CSV table of C-alpha atoms in Angstrom, one decimal:
chain,number,residue,atom,x,y,z
A,77,MET,CA,-9.6,-48.6,-8.8
A,78,ASN,CA,-9.5,-48.6,-5.2
A,79,CYS,CA,-11.4,-47.8,-2.1
A,80,ARG,CA,-9.9,-44.3,-1.4
A,81,GLU,CA,-10.2,-43.0,-5.2
A,82,TYR,CA,-14.2,-43.9,-4.6
A,83,LYS,CA,-14.6,-41.5,-1.2
A,84,GLY,CA,-14.8,-38.6,-3.5
A,85,GLY,CA,-17.7,-39.9,-5.2
A,86,LEU,CA,-19.1,-41.5,-1.9
A,87,ILE,CA,-18.7,-38.0,-0.1
A,88,GLU,CA,-20.6,-36.4,-3.2
A,89,LEU,CA,-23.4,-38.8,-2.6
A,90,ALA,CA,-23.6,-38.0,1.0
A,91,ARG,CA,-23.9,-34.5,-0.3
A,92,GLY,CA,-27.2,-35.6,-2.3
A,93,GLY,CA,-25.1,-35.8,-6.0
A,94,GLU,CA,-25.0,-38.6,-7.8
A,95,ALA,CA,-22.0,-41.3,-8.4
A,96,PHE,CA,-23.1,-43.9,-9.5
A,97,GLU,CA,-19.6,-46.0,-9.4
A,98,ALA,CA,-19.3,-45.2,-5.7
A,99,GLU,CA,-22.9,-46.0,-5.0
A,100,ARG,CA,-22.4,-49.6,-6.7
A,101,HIS,CA,-18.8,-50.2,-5.0
A,102,ALA,CA,-20.2,-49.2,-1.4
A,103,GLU,CA,-22.9,-51.9,-1.7
A,104,SER,CA,-20.1,-54.5,-1.8
A,105,CYS,CA,-17.7,-52.7,0.2
A,106,PRO,CA,-18.1,-52.9,4.1
A,107,ASP,CA,-15.6,-49.9,4.9
A,108,CYS,CA,-16.8,-48.0,2.0
A,109,ALA,CA,-20.3,-48.0,3.2
A,110,ARG,CA,-19.6,-47.4,6.8
A,111,PHE,CA,-17.7,-44.4,5.5
A,112,LEU,CA,-21.1,-43.4,3.4
A,113,ASP,CA,-23.3,-43.9,6.2
A,114,GLN,CA,-21.1,-41.7,8.6
A,115,GLN,CA,-21.0,-38.8,5.8
A,116,LEU,CA,-24.2,-39.3,5.7
A,117,VAL,CA,-24.7,-38.3,9.2
A,118,LEU,CA,-22.2,-35.9,8.9
A,119,THR,CA,-25.0,-33.9,6.1
A,120,GLU,CA,-27.8,-34.5,8.5
A,121,LEU,CA,-26.1,-32.9,11.3
A,122,GLN,CA,-24.9,-29.7,9.2
A,123,ARG,CA,-28.8,-29.3,8.3
A,124,THR,CA,-29.3,-28.9,12.3
A,125,ILE,CA,-26.7,-26.4,12.7
A,126,ALA,CA,-27.7,-24.3,9.4
A,127,VAL,CA,-30.1,-22.4,11.0
A,128,ASP,CA,-30.8,-19.4,10.6
A,129,ALA,CA,-29.1,-17.6,13.1
A,130,ALA,CA,-29.3,-13.3,13.7
A,131,PRO,CA,-27.6,-11.2,15.1
A,132,PRO,CA,-28.9,-9.1,18.3
A,133,VAL,CA,-32.0,-7.1,17.5
A,134,ASP,CA,-30.2,-3.1,18.9
A,135,LEU,CA,-27.2,-4.0,16.4
A,136,GLU,CA,-29.7,-2.7,13.5
A,137,ALA,CA,-30.6,-0.3,15.4
A,138,ARG,CA,-26.8,0.9,16.3
A,139,LEU,CA,-25.9,0.7,12.2
A,140,ILE,CA,-28.7,2.8,11.2
A,141,THR,CA,-27.3,5.6,14.2
A,142,GLU,CA,-23.6,5.2,13.0
A,143,PHE,CA,-25.7,5.5,9.3
A,144,VAL,CA,-27.6,8.5,9.5
A,145,LEU,CA,-24.0,10.2,11.6
A,146,SER,CA,-21.8,9.4,9.1
A,147,ARG,CA,-23.9,11.6,6.9
A,148,ARG,CA,-24.2,14.4,8.8
A,149,ARG,CA,-20.4,14.5,9.1
A,150,PRO,CA,-18.3,15.9,6.7
A,151,ARG,CA,-17.3,12.8,3.4
A,152,ARG,CA,-13.6,11.6,3.8
A,153,TRP,CA,-12.8,13.6,0.8
A,154,ALA,CA,-14.6,16.8,2.4
A,155,ARG,CA,-12.6,16.5,5.4
A,156,VAL,CA,-9.1,15.8,3.1
A,157,ALA,CA,-9.9,18.3,1.0
A,158,ALA,CA,-10.4,20.8,4.2
A,159,GLY,CA,-7.2,19.7,5.5
A,160,ALA,CA,-5.3,20.2,2.2
A,161,VAL,CA,-6.6,24.0,2.1
A,162,ALA,CA,-5.5,24.8,5.7
A,163,ALA,CA,-2.1,23.2,4.9
A,164,GLY,CA,-2.2,25.5,2.2
A,165,ALA,CA,-3.0,28.4,4.2
A,166,ILE,CA,-0.5,28.0,6.4
A,167,ALA,CA,2.0,27.1,3.9
A,168,ALA,CA,1.6,30.8,2.6
A,169,SER,CA,1.3,32.7,5.5
A,170,LEU,CA,4.8,31.2,6.2
A,171,PHE,CA,6.0,31.8,2.9
A,172,PHE,CA,5.3,36.1,3.0
A,173,ALA,CA,6.2,36.1,6.5
A,174,TRP,CA,9.2,35.0,5.6
A,175,PHE,CA,9.2,37.1,2.7
A,176,GLU,CA,8.2,40.4,4.7
A,177,ARG,CA,10.0,39.5,7.6
A,178,PRO,CA,12.6,42.8,8.8
A,179,LYS,CA,15.6,43.0,6.9
A,180,PRO,CA,18.6,43.2,9.7
A,181,ALA,CA,20.5,46.9,10.0
A,182,PRO,CA,23.3,47.3,7.7
A,183,LYS,CA,26.7,46.5,9.8
A,184,PRO,CA,27.5,50.3,10.4
A,185,VAL,CA,30.9,50.9,8.1
A,186,THR,CA,33.7,51.4,10.9
A,187,ALA,CA,36.9,53.6,10.0
A,188,ARG,CA,40.0,54.1,12.2
A,189,ILE,CA,39.9,58.1,12.2
A,190,GLN,CA,43.0,59.6,13.8
A,191,PHE,CA,42.3,63.0,14.8
A,192,PRO,CA,44.8,65.5,15.5
A,193,ALA,CA,45.5,66.5,18.9
A,194,PRO,CA,43.3,69.6,19.9
A,195,VAL,CA,44.7,72.9,19.1
A,196,PRO,CA,44.0,76.6,20.0
A,197,VAL,CA,41.4,77.6,17.7
A,198,ALA,CA,43.7,81.0,17.6
A,199,GLN,CA,46.2,78.9,15.7
A,200,ALA,CA,43.4,76.8,14.0
A,201,ALA,CA,43.5,77.5,9.9
A,202,PRO,CA,40.5,79.0,9.1
A,203,LYS,CA,37.7,78.4,11.1
A,204,PRO,CA,34.3,76.9,9.9
A,205,GLU,CA,30.7,78.7,9.9
A,206,PRO,CA,29.0,76.6,12.7
A,207,VAL,CA,26.9,73.8,11.6
A,208,ARG,CA,23.0,74.2,12.8
A,209,GLN,CA,21.1,71.2,12.3
A,210,ARG,CA,17.1,70.7,11.1
A,211,LYS,CA,17.1,73.9,10.1
A,212,HIS,CA,16.7,72.8,6.0
A,213,PRO,CA,14.9,69.5,5.1
A,214,LYS,CA,17.7,66.4,5.4
A,215,GLY,CA,18.1,66.2,1.7
A,216,ARG,CA,19.4,70.2,1.1
A,217,GLN,CA,21.5,70.0,4.1
A,218,GLU,CA,23.4,67.2,2.7
A,219,ALA,CA,23.8,68.8,-0.4
A,220,GLU,CA,24.8,72.3,1.3
A,221,ALA,CA,27.0,71.2,3.7
A,222,PRO,CA,30.6,71.1,2.4
A,223,PHE,CA,33.2,68.8,3.5
A,224,LEU,CA,35.7,70.7,6.2
A,225,GLN,CA,39.0,69.7,6.6
A,226,ILE,CA,40.7,68.5,9.5
A,227,PRO,CA,43.1,70.8,10.8
A,228,TYR,CA,46.5,69.9,10.8
A,229,THR,CA,46.3,66.9,8.6
A,230,GLN,CA,48.0,66.8,5.0
A,231,ALA,CA,45.5,67.2,2.3
A,232,LEU,CA,44.7,64.8,-0.1
A,233,GLU,CA,47.2,64.8,-3.7
A,234,PRO,CA,45.2,65.1,-6.6
A,235,TRP,CA,46.0,61.3,-7.7
A,236,GLU,CA,45.0,60.1,-3.9
A,237,ARG,CA,42.3,57.9,-4.2
A,238,ALA,CA,39.9,58.4,-1.1
A,239,GLU,CA,36.6,56.9,0.9
A,240,VAL,CA,33.9,58.7,1.7
A,241,VAL,CA,32.2,56.9,5.2
A,242,ARG,CA,29.5,57.9,7.3
A,243,MET,CA,30.5,57.5,10.8
A,244,GLU,CA,28.9,57.9,14.3
A,245,MET,CA,31.2,59.7,16.7
A,246,PRO,CA,31.2,61.3,19.6
A,247,VAL,CA,30.1,65.3,19.7
A,248,ALA,CA,32.8,65.5,22.0
A,249,ALA,CA,35.8,64.0,19.1
A,250,LEU,CA,34.3,67.0,16.7
A,251,ILE,CA,34.6,69.8,19.3
A,252,ALA,CA,38.5,68.8,20.1
A,253,ALA,CA,39.0,68.6,16.4
A,254,GLY,CA,37.9,72.4,16.5
A,255,PHE,CA,34.8,72.1,15.3
A,256,PRO,CA,32.6,74.5,16.2
A,257,VAL,CA,29.6,72.1,17.1
A,258,GLU,CA,26.7,74.5,18.9
A,259,THR,CA,25.5,71.4,21.9
A,260,ALA,CA,26.1,71.5,25.2
A,261,ASP,CA,25.9,67.5,25.4
A,262,THR,CA,29.1,66.3,24.7
A,263,THR,CA,28.1,63.2,25.6
A,264,ALA,CA,25.9,63.2,22.0
A,265,GLU,CA,26.8,61.2,18.9
A,266,ALA,CA,26.8,62.9,15.7
A,267,SER,CA,26.5,61.6,12.3
A,268,ALA,CA,29.4,62.4,9.8
A,269,ASP,CA,30.8,61.7,6.4
A,270,VAL,CA,34.4,61.1,6.6
A,271,ILE,CA,37.1,61.4,3.8
A,272,VAL,CA,39.7,58.7,4.6
A,273,GLY,CA,42.7,58.9,2.7
A,274,GLU,CA,44.5,55.7,1.0
A,275,ASP,CA,47.0,56.0,4.2
A,276,GLY,CA,43.8,55.2,6.4
A,277,ARG,CA,43.9,58.8,7.5
A,278,ALA,CA,40.7,60.9,8.0
A,279,ARG,CA,40.8,64.2,6.2
A,280,ALA,CA,37.6,66.3,6.0
A,281,VAL,CA,34.6,65.9,7.4
A,282,ARG,CA,31.2,66.7,6.8
A,283,LEU,CA,28.4,67.2,9.5
A,284,ILE,CA,25.3,65.3,8.7
A,285,SER,CA,23.5,65.2,11.8
A,286,ILE,CA,23.3,65.2,16.0
A,287,SER,CA,21.0,63.7,18.4
A,288,GLU,CA,18.0,65.7,18.8
A,289,ARG,CA,18.9,66.2,22.7
A,290,SER,CA,22.1,67.2,22.1
A,291,ILE,CA,20.9,70.5,19.7
A,292,ARG,CA,20.8,74.2,21.6
A,293,ARG,CA,18.4,76.2,20.4
B,43,MET,CA,-29.0,-0.4,-8.6
B,44,GLU,CA,-31.9,2.3,-7.4
B,45,LEU,CA,-31.9,0.6,-3.6
B,46,LEU,CA,-27.9,1.1,-4.1
B,47,ARG,CA,-28.2,4.7,-5.0
B,48,ARG,CA,-30.4,5.3,-2.3
B,49,PHE,CA,-27.8,4.2,-0.5
B,50,ARG,CA,-25.3,6.1,-1.2
B,51,GLU,CA,-27.3,9.3,-1.4
B,52,GLY,CA,-28.0,8.6,2.6
B,53,ASP,CA,-31.4,7.3,2.4
B,54,ARG,CA,-31.7,5.6,5.6
B,55,ASP,CA,-34.4,3.3,4.3
B,56,ALA,CA,-32.5,1.8,1.5
B,57,PHE,CA,-29.7,1.3,3.9
B,58,THR,CA,-32.0,-0.6,6.4
B,59,THR,CA,-33.1,-2.8,3.1
B,60,ILE,CA,-29.9,-3.9,2.4
B,61,TYR,CA,-28.9,-4.7,5.7
B,62,ARG,CA,-32.1,-7.0,6.1
B,63,ALA,CA,-30.9,-8.6,3.2
B,64,HIS,CA,-27.6,-9.8,3.6
B,65,HIS,CA,-27.2,-9.6,7.8
B,66,PRO,CA,-28.4,-12.9,7.6
B,67,ALA,CA,-25.7,-14.5,5.6
B,68,VAL,CA,-23.0,-12.2,6.8
B,69,PHE,CA,-23.6,-13.2,10.5
B,70,ARG,CA,-24.5,-17.0,9.8
B,71,PHE,CA,-21.1,-16.9,8.3
B,72,ALA,CA,-19.3,-15.5,11.3
B,73,LEU,CA,-21.0,-17.5,13.3
B,74,HIS,CA,-19.4,-20.2,11.8
B,75,MET,CA,-16.5,-19.4,10.7
B,76,THR,CA,-15.2,-18.1,15.0
B,77,CYS,CA,-17.8,-20.8,16.4
B,78,ASP,CA,-18.5,-17.5,19.2
B,79,ARG,CA,-21.4,-15.4,18.7
B,80,ASP,CA,-20.4,-12.3,20.4
B,81,LYS,CA,-17.2,-12.7,18.1
B,82,ALA,CA,-19.9,-13.4,15.5
B,83,THR,CA,-22.2,-10.0,16.3
B,84,GLU,CA,-18.3,-7.6,16.5
B,85,VAL,CA,-17.2,-9.2,12.5
B,86,THR,CA,-20.9,-8.2,11.2
B,87,GLN,CA,-21.0,-4.7,12.8
B,88,GLU,CA,-18.0,-4.0,11.5
B,89,VAL,CA,-18.5,-5.5,8.0
B,90,PHE,CA,-21.7,-3.1,7.9
B,91,VAL,CA,-19.5,-0.1,9.2
B,92,TRP,CA,-17.5,-0.5,6.5
B,93,LEU,CA,-20.1,-0.5,4.1
B,94,ILE,CA,-21.4,2.9,5.3
B,95,HIS,CA,-18.2,4.4,5.0
B,96,HIS,CA,-16.8,2.9,1.7
B,97,ALA,CA,-20.4,2.7,-0.1
B,98,GLU,CA,-18.3,3.9,-3.2
B,99,ASP,CA,-16.3,1.1,-3.4
B,100,TYR,CA,-19.0,-1.3,-4.4
B,101,ASP,CA,-18.7,-1.6,-7.9
B,102,PRO,CA,-22.1,-3.3,-9.0
B,103,ALA,CA,-20.5,-4.3,-12.6
B,104,ARG,CA,-18.1,-6.7,-10.7
B,105,GLY,CA,-20.4,-8.8,-8.9
B,106,GLU,CA,-23.2,-8.9,-6.5
B,107,LEU,CA,-23.2,-7.0,-3.2
B,108,GLY,CA,-23.5,-10.4,-1.4
B,109,ALA,CA,-20.6,-11.9,-2.5
B,110,PHE,CA,-18.7,-8.2,-2.2
B,111,LEU,CA,-19.9,-8.2,1.0
B,112,PHE,CA,-19.0,-11.9,1.8
B,113,GLY,CA,-15.3,-10.7,1.0
B,114,VAL,CA,-15.5,-8.0,3.5
B,115,THR,CA,-16.3,-10.6,6.2
B,116,ARG,CA,-13.7,-12.8,5.1
B,117,LYS,CA,-11.2,-10.0,5.9
B,118,PHE,CA,-12.4,-8.8,8.8
B,119,LEU,CA,-12.4,-12.4,10.7
B,120,GLN,CA,-8.7,-12.6,9.0
B,121,ARG,CA,-7.9,-9.6,10.9
B,122,SER,CA,-10.1,-10.5,13.8
B,123,ARG,CA,-7.8,-13.9,14.1
B,124,ARG,CA,-4.5,-11.6,13.8
B,125,ASN,CA,-5.3,-9.7,16.3
B,126,GLU,CA,-6.2,-12.7,18.7
B,127,SER,CA,-2.8,-14.4,17.5
B,128,ARG,CA,-1.4,-11.4,19.6
B,129,PHE,CA,-2.3,-12.7,22.8
B,130,VAL,CA,-1.8,-15.3,25.0
B,131,PRO,CA,-4.0,-15.7,27.9
B,132,PHE,CA,-2.9,-16.1,31.3
B,133,ASP,CA,-4.1,-19.3,31.9
B,134,GLU,CA,-4.9,-21.9,28.8
B,135,SER,CA,-8.0,-22.7,30.8
B,136,PHE,CA,-9.0,-19.0,30.3
B,137,GLU,CA,-11.7,-18.3,28.1
B,138,THR,CA,-11.8,-14.7,26.2
B,139,SER,CA,-16.1,-15.2,25.6
B,140,ALA,CA,-18.9,-16.7,28.3
B,141,PRO,CA,-18.2,-20.5,28.1
B,142,ALA,CA,-21.3,-22.0,26.5
B,143,PRO,CA,-23.6,-23.5,28.0
B,144,PRO,CA,-23.1,-27.6,28.6
B,145,ASP,CA,-24.7,-29.5,25.9
B,146,ASP,CA,-24.0,-32.8,24.5
B,147,SER,CA,-25.7,-33.1,21.6
B,148,GLU,CA,-23.7,-33.7,18.1
B,149,ALA,CA,-24.8,-30.7,16.7
B,150,VAL,CA,-22.6,-28.8,19.1
B,151,GLU,CA,-19.8,-31.3,18.8
B,152,LEU,CA,-20.3,-30.8,15.0
B,153,ARG,CA,-20.0,-27.0,16.0
B,154,ARG,CA,-16.5,-26.9,17.8
B,155,ALA,CA,-15.6,-29.8,15.0
B,156,ILE,CA,-16.2,-27.3,12.3
B,157,ALA,CA,-14.2,-24.6,14.1
B,158,ALA,CA,-11.1,-26.4,15.3
B,159,LEU,CA,-10.6,-27.2,11.3
B,160,PRO,CA,-8.1,-25.1,9.2
B,161,GLU,CA,-9.1,-21.6,7.6
B,162,ARG,CA,-9.0,-23.4,4.4
B,163,TYR,CA,-10.9,-26.6,5.1
B,164,ARG,CA,-13.3,-24.5,7.6
B,165,GLU,CA,-14.0,-22.0,4.6
B,166,ALA,CA,-15.2,-24.7,2.0
B,167,VAL,CA,-17.3,-26.8,4.6
B,168,VAL,CA,-19.1,-23.6,5.9
B,169,LEU,CA,-19.9,-22.1,2.0
B,170,CYS,CA,-20.2,-25.5,0.3
B,171,ASP,CA,-22.4,-27.4,3.1
B,172,LEU,CA,-23.8,-24.9,5.6
B,173,GLU,CA,-24.6,-22.2,2.9
B,174,GLY,CA,-25.4,-24.4,0.0
B,175,LYS,CA,-23.0,-22.5,-2.4
B,176,SER,CA,-21.9,-24.3,-5.3
B,177,TYR,CA,-18.6,-25.0,-5.9
B,178,GLU,CA,-18.4,-22.7,-8.9
B,179,GLU,CA,-19.8,-19.7,-6.3
B,180,ALA,CA,-17.5,-20.6,-3.7
B,181,ALA,CA,-14.5,-20.8,-5.8
B,182,VAL,CA,-15.4,-17.5,-7.0
B,183,LEU,CA,-15.7,-16.0,-3.1
B,184,LEU,CA,-12.1,-18.3,-1.9
B,185,GLU,CA,-10.8,-16.9,-5.4
B,186,CYS,CA,-9.4,-20.1,-5.9
B,187,ALA,CA,-9.6,-23.0,-8.9
B,188,LEU,CA,-13.1,-24.7,-8.3
B,189,GLY,CA,-10.6,-28.0,-8.1
B,190,THR,CA,-9.5,-27.0,-5.4
B,191,VAL,CA,-12.2,-26.2,-3.3
B,192,ARG,CA,-14.0,-29.4,-4.3
B,193,SER,CA,-10.7,-31.0,-2.9
B,194,ARG,CA,-10.5,-29.1,0.3
B,195,LEU,CA,-14.7,-29.9,1.1
B,196,HIS,CA,-13.9,-33.3,0.6
B,197,ARG,CA,-10.4,-33.3,2.9
B,198,ALA,CA,-12.6,-31.2,5.4
B,199,ARG,CA,-15.4,-33.8,5.6
B,200,GLU,CA,-13.2,-37.0,6.1
B,201,LEU,CA,-11.7,-34.8,8.9
B,202,LEU,CA,-15.4,-34.3,10.3
B,203,GLY,CA,-16.2,-38.1,10.0
B,204,LYS,CA,-13.2,-39.3,11.8
B,205,LYS,CA,-13.3,-36.5,14.5
B,206,LEU,CA,-17.4,-37.8,14.7
B,207,ARG,CA,-16.8,-41.2,15.0
B,208,ALA,CA,-13.7,-40.7,17.8
B,209,GLN,CA,-16.6,-38.8,20.3
B,210,GLN,CA,-18.8,-41.7,19.0
B,211,ARG,CA,-16.6,-44.2,20.4
B,212,CYS,CA,-16.0,-42.1,23.9
B,213,SER,CA,-19.4,-41.5,24.6
B,214,VAL,CA,-20.0,-45.0,24.4
């Protein structure tokens, strides 16, 4: 064994352990003896610095305060649970708000209606009965109001297909077509069902309602 | 176990007992590793604040509370070093903590020499020589083999011996 291999034993010897071979070697080797002395000094110095050291006295008070406060605060899992509940409530309210949102109004059905040119009332074929609005419940009125043929239009053939389109139109247009609408407000809007033939021309009209302000009482 | 149960339930006296039993070892280890009293105080505080908020993380079946706290202290020291390494002082001579009073005693020189050792050697010296842990205990705490602890300690002591001898020559 050379000196290097004895160093481990010498260190253990200096630390208070047992290393007989290293000790015997140090007795005959000046370098290893010096190394052992140096390690013994180191061990002695280490004992002087390994004294009890204590942190500042107020650290204990600070930590006890933190401990007491931490037990008053909600625990971490409680905070997480509260957060999860709040998030769930927000998500649920958003979900229901989305489903309960007001539905967009259906787009008005538009149709191109060509009214015939106004004709003198005397020439018009059978004069329809004037329509009086809001004297009956709505459903009943709709059932009772007949479709009136628009003057000077070709009647629908039996095989011809037609569409019924509900639309808003100015009362003035109805009056011009020869319908007896009793209203002083010619700018009012009337709601009516219109039968439209395959050629896109209006053939008959059934008045549904007129805006309130235009009805003459 | 009873003390730990009371501590977890919020018993203030139980926490005080635990603190008084374990804070000297935690503080000493931090002091030897940092060679700075302020930093050691800060690390000690962080360790016990962490324990307050993570009392459930300690499993008595896996070891003693002292060893557990030592592991926590080690983590905080490593974090502290990482944070410090991000900053560079304006001046090389600038010292972040209050300078120690001039003292040429060998004990102070030894403290500085230990603080200048590489971390793995420093831990071995602090645990085995200054804290009096056995190689087996140190191996468990440092999570390495027993032979590794011994070789690190021997290497550290050789380095310390050389430094002290060099200082003795300078003083002569």
